[in-house]
mmCIF file of C-alpha atoms and ligand atoms in Angstrom:
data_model
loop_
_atom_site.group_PDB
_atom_site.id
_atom_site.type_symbol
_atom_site.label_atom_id
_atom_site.label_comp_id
_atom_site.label_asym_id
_atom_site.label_seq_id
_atom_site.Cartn_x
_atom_site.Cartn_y
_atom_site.Cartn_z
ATOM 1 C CA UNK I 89 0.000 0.000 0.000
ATOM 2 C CA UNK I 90 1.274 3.450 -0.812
ATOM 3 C CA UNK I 91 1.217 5.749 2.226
ATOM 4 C CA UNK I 92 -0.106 9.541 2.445
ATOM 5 C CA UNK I 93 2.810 11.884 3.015
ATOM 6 C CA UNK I 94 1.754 13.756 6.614
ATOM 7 C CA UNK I 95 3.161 16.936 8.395
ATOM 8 C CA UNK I 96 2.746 17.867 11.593
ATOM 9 C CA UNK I 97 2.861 21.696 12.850
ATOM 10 C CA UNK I 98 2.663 21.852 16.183
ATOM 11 C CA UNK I 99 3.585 24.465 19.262
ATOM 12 C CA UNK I 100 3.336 22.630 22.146
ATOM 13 C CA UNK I 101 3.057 19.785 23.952
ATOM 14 C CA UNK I 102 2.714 17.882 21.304
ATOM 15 C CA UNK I 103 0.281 14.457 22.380
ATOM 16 C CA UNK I 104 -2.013 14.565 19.677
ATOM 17 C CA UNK I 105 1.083 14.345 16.968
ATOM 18 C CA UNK I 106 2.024 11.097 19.424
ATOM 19 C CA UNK I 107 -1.128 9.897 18.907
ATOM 20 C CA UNK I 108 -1.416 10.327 15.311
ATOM 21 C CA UNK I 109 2.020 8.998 15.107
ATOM 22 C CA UNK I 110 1.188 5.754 17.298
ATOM 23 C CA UNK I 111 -1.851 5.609 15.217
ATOM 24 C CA UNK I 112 0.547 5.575 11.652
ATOM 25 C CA UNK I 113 2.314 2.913 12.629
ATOM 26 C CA UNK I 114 -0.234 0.353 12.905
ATOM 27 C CA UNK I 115 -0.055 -2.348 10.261
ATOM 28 C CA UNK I 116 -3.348 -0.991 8.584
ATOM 29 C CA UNK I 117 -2.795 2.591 8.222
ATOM 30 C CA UNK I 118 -2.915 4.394 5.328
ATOM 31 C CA UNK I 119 -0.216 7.321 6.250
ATOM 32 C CA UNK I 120 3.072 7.940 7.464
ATOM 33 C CA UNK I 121 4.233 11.113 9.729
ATOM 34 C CA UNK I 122 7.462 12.408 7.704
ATOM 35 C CA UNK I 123 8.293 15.383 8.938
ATOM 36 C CA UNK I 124 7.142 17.559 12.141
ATOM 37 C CA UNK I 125 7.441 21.487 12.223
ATOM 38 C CA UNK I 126 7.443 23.733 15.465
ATOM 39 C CA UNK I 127 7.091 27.615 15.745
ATOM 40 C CA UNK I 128 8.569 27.009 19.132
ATOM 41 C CA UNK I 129 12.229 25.802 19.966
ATOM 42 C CA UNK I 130 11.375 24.269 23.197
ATOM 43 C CA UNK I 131 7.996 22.528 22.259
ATOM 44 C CA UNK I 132 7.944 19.255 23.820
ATOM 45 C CA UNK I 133 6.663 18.030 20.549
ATOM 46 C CA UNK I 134 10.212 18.710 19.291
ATOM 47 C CA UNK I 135 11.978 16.149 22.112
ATOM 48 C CA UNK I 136 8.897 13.325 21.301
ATOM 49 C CA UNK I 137 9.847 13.928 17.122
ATOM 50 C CA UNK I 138 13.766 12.702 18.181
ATOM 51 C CA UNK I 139 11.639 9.987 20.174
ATOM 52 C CA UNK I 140 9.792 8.536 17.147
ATOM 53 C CA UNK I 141 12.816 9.131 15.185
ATOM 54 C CA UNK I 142 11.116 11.903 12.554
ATOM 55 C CA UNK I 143 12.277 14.488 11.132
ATOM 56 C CA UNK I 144 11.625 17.594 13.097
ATOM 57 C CA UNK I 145 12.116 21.620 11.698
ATOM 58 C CA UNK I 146 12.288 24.506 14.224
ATOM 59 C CA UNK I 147 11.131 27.340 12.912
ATOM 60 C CA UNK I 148 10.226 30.374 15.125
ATOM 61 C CA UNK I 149 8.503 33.048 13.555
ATOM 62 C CA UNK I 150 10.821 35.907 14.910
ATOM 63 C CA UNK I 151 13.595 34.342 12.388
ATOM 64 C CA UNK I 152 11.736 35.957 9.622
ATOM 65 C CA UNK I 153 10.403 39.095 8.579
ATOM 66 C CA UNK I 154 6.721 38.596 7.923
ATOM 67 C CA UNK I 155 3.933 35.486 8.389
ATOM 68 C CA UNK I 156 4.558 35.676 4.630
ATOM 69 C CA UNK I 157 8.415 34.557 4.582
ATOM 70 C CA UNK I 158 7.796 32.532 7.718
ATOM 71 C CA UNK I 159 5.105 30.402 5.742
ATOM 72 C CA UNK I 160 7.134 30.791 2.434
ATOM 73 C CA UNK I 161 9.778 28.442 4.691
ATOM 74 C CA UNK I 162 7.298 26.419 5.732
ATOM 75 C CA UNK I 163 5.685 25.575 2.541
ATOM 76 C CA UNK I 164 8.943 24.913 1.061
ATOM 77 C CA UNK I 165 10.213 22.059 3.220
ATOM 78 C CA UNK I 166 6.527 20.490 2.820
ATOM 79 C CA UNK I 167 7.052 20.735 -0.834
ATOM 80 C CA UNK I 168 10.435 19.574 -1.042
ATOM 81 C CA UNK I 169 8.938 16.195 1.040
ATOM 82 C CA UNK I 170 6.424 15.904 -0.852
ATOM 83 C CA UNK I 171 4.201 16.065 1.565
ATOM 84 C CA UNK I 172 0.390 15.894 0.668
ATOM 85 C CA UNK I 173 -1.892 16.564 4.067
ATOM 86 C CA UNK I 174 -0.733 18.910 7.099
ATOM 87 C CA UNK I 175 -2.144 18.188 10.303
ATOM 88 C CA UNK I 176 -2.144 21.462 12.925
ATOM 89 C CA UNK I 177 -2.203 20.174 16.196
ATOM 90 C CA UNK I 178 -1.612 22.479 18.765
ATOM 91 C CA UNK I 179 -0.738 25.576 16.406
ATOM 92 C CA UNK I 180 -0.894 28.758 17.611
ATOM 93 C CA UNK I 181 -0.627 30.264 14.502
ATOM 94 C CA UNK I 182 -3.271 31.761 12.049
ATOM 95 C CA UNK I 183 -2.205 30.154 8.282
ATOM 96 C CA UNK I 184 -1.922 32.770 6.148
ATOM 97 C CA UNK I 185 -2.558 32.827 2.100
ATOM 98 C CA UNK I 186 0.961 31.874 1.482
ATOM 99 C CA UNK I 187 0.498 27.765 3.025
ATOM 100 C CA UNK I 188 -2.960 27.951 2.395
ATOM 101 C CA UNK I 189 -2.761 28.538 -1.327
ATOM 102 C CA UNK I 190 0.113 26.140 -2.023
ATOM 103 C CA UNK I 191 -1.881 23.109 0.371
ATOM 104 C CA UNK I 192 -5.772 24.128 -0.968
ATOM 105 C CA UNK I 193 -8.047 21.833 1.240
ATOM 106 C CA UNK I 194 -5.285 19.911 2.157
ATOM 107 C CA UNK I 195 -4.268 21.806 5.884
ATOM 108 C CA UNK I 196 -6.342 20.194 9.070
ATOM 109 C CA UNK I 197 -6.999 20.823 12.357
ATOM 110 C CA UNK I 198 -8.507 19.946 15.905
ATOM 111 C CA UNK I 199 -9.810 22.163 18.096
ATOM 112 C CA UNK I 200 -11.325 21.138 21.949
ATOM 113 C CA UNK I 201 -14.622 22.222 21.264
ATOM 114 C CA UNK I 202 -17.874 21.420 19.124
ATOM 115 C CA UNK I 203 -17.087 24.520 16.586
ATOM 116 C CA UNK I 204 -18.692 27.243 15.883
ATOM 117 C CA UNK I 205 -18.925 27.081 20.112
ATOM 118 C CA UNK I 206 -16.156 28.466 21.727
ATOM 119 C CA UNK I 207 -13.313 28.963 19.186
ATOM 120 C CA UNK I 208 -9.432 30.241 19.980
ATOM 121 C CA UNK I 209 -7.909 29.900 22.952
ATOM 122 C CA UNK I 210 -9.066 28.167 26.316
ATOM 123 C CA UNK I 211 -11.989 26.522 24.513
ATOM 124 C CA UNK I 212 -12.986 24.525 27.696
ATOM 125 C CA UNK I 213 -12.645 27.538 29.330
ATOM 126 C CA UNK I 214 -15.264 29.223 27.623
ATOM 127 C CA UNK I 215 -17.684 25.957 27.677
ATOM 128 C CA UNK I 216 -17.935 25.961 31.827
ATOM 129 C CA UNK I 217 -17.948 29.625 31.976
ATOM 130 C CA UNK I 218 -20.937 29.386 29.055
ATOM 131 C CA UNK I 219 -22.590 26.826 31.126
ATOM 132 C CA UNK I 220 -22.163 24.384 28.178
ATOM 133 C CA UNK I 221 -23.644 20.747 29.005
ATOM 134 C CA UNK I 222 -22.075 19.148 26.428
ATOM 135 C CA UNK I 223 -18.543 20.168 24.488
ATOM 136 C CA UNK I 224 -16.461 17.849 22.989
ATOM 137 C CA UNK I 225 -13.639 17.979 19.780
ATOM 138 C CA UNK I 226 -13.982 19.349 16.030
ATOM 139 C CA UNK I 227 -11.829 17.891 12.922
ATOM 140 C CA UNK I 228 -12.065 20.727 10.443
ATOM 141 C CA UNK I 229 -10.609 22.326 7.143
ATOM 142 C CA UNK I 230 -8.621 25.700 7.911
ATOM 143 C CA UNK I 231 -9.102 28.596 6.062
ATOM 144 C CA UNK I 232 -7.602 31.964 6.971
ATOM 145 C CA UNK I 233 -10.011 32.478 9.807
ATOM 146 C CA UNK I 234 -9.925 31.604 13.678
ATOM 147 C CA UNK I 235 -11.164 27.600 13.966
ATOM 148 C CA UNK I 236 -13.632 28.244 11.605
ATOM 149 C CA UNK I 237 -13.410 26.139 8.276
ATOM 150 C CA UNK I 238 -15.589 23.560 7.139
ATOM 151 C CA UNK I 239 -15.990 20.917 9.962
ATOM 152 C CA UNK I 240 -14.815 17.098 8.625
ATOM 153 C CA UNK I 241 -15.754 15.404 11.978
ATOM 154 C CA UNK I 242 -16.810 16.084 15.508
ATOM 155 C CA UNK I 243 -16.754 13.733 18.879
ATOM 156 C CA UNK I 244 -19.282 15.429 22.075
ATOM 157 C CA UNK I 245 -18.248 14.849 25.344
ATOM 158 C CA UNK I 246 -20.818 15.407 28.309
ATOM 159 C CA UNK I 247 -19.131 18.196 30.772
ATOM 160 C CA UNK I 248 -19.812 16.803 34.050
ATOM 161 C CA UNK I 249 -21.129 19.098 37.252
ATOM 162 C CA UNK I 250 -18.271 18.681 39.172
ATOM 163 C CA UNK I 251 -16.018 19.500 36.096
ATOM 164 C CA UNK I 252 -13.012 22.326 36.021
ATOM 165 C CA UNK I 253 -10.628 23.099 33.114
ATOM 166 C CA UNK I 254 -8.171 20.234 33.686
ATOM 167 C CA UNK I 255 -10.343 17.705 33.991
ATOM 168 C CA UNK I 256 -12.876 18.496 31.247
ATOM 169 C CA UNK I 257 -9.612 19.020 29.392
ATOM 170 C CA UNK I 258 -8.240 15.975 29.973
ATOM 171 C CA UNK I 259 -11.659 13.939 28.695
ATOM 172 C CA UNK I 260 -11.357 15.850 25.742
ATOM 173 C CA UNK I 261 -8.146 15.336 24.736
ATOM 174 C CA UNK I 262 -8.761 11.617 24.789
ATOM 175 C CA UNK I 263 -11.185 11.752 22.353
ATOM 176 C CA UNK I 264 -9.154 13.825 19.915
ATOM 177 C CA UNK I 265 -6.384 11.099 19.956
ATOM 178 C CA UNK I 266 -8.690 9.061 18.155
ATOM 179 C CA UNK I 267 -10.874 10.915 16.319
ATOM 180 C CA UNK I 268 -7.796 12.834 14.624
ATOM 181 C CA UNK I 269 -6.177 9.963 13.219
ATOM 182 C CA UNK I 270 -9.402 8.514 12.159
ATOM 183 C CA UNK I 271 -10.309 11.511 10.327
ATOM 184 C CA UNK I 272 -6.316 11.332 8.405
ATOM 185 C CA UNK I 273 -7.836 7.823 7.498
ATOM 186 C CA UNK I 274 -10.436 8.941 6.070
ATOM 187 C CA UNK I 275 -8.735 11.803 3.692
ATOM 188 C CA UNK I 276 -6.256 9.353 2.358
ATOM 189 C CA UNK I 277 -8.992 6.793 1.593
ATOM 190 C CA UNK I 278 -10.598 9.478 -0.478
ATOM 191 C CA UNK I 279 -13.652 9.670 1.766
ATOM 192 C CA UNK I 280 -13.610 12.960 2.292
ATOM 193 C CA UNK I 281 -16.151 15.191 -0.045
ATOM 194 C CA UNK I 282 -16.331 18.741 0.265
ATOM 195 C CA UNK I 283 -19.623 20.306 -0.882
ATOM 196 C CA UNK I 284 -19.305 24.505 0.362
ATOM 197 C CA UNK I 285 -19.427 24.402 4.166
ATOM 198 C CA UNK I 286 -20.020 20.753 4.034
ATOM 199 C CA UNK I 287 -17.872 17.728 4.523
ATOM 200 C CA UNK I 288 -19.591 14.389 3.646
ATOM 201 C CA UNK I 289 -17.696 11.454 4.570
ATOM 202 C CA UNK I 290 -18.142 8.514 2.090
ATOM 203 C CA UNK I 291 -17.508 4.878 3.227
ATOM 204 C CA UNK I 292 -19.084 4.990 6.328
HETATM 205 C C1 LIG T 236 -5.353 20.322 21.821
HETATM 206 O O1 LIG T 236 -6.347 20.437 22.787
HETATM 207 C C2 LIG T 236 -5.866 20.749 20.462
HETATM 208 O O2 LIG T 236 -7.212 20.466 20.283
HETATM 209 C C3 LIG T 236 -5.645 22.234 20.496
HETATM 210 O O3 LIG T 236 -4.434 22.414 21.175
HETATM 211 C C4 LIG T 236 -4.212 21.306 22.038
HETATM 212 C C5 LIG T 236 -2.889 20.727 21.656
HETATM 213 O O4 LIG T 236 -2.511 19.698 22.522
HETATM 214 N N1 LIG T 236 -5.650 22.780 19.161
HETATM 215 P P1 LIG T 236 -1.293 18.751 22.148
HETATM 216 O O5 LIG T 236 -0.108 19.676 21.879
HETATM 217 O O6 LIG T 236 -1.680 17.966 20.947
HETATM 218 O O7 LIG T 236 -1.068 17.904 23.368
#
């Protein structure tokens, strides 16, 4: 089986691009992680790259003049790998025209919260202060806007009463472990149909 080429940008902490990693090595996948880029030398997502053995970029945004020739970098060591879906996870970065022209539907993310509720930062935050009953993860396209392209796939989680940030946060992020990789699955199985704001997912 030929494998999809996958990036990784991350900023952080890096445990769903462990997960999607874990998740690419099973025998059955349909994708490989090639490459991982950070905006931030001392993401921990950097030290679990050397971990898995991948190929990891540091690229902070200060080392360049503009979001253009910071993305113009970016785009360039995608290109040269040939790689053909990037997977945000854990960001913290707006993508600009310059990635988002050269990768046209093909740029992902996940975001801790059933989008359009409570987009940006501290997204479980802003469910328990909303009173939210129910929040959950979102799989979506990005465009140039905040969390807000079409949405590919979505996983609720029930917020509990005795819930706080961590803990809420901490139920979430196990359901984005699997529902990213599941949704990369689905992409490079040509499953994915995108109809305006819509994402149907074929094969189901
Ligand atoms: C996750 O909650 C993701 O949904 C959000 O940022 C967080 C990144 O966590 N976009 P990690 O770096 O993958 O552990």
């Amino acid at each position: 089986m030929t494998k999809g080429n996958v990036a990784v940008l991350l900023s952080g902490r890096g445990s769903n691009f462990a997960a999607i990693v874990r998740d690419s090595r099973k025998a059955d996948a349909n994708y490989g992680i090639r490459l991982v880029i950070s905006d931030q030398e001392n993401a921990l997502g950097l030290r679990k790259a050397h971990v898995f053995d991948i190929p990891a970029y540091c690229l902070p945004r200060e080392r360049f003049k503009d979001r253009a020739a910071h993305e113009h970098e970016i785009a360039a060591i995608l290109e040269k790998n040939g790689i053909e879906l990037v997977c945000l996870a854990g960001y913290m970065r707006l993508i600009g025209p310059e990635l988002l022209e050269k990768f046209p539907g093909r740029i992902m993310n996940i975001h801790p919260s059933l989008l359009p509720a409570c987009p940006g930062l501290h997204a479980q935050r802003q469910a328990l202060r909303q009173g939210l009953k129910i929040s959950g993860c979102t799989v979506h396209f990005v465009d140039s806007g905040l969390d807000s392209g079409p949405i590919i796939a979505q996983q609720p989680v029930r917020i509990r009463d005795d819930d706080d940030e961590d803990s809420l946060s901490s139920r979430i992020l196990l359901h984005e472990h699997r529902l990213y990789p599941r949704v990369i699955r689905h992409y490079f199985s040509n499953h994915l149909q995108i109809r305006g704001r819509r994402v149907i997912i074929a094969g189901r």
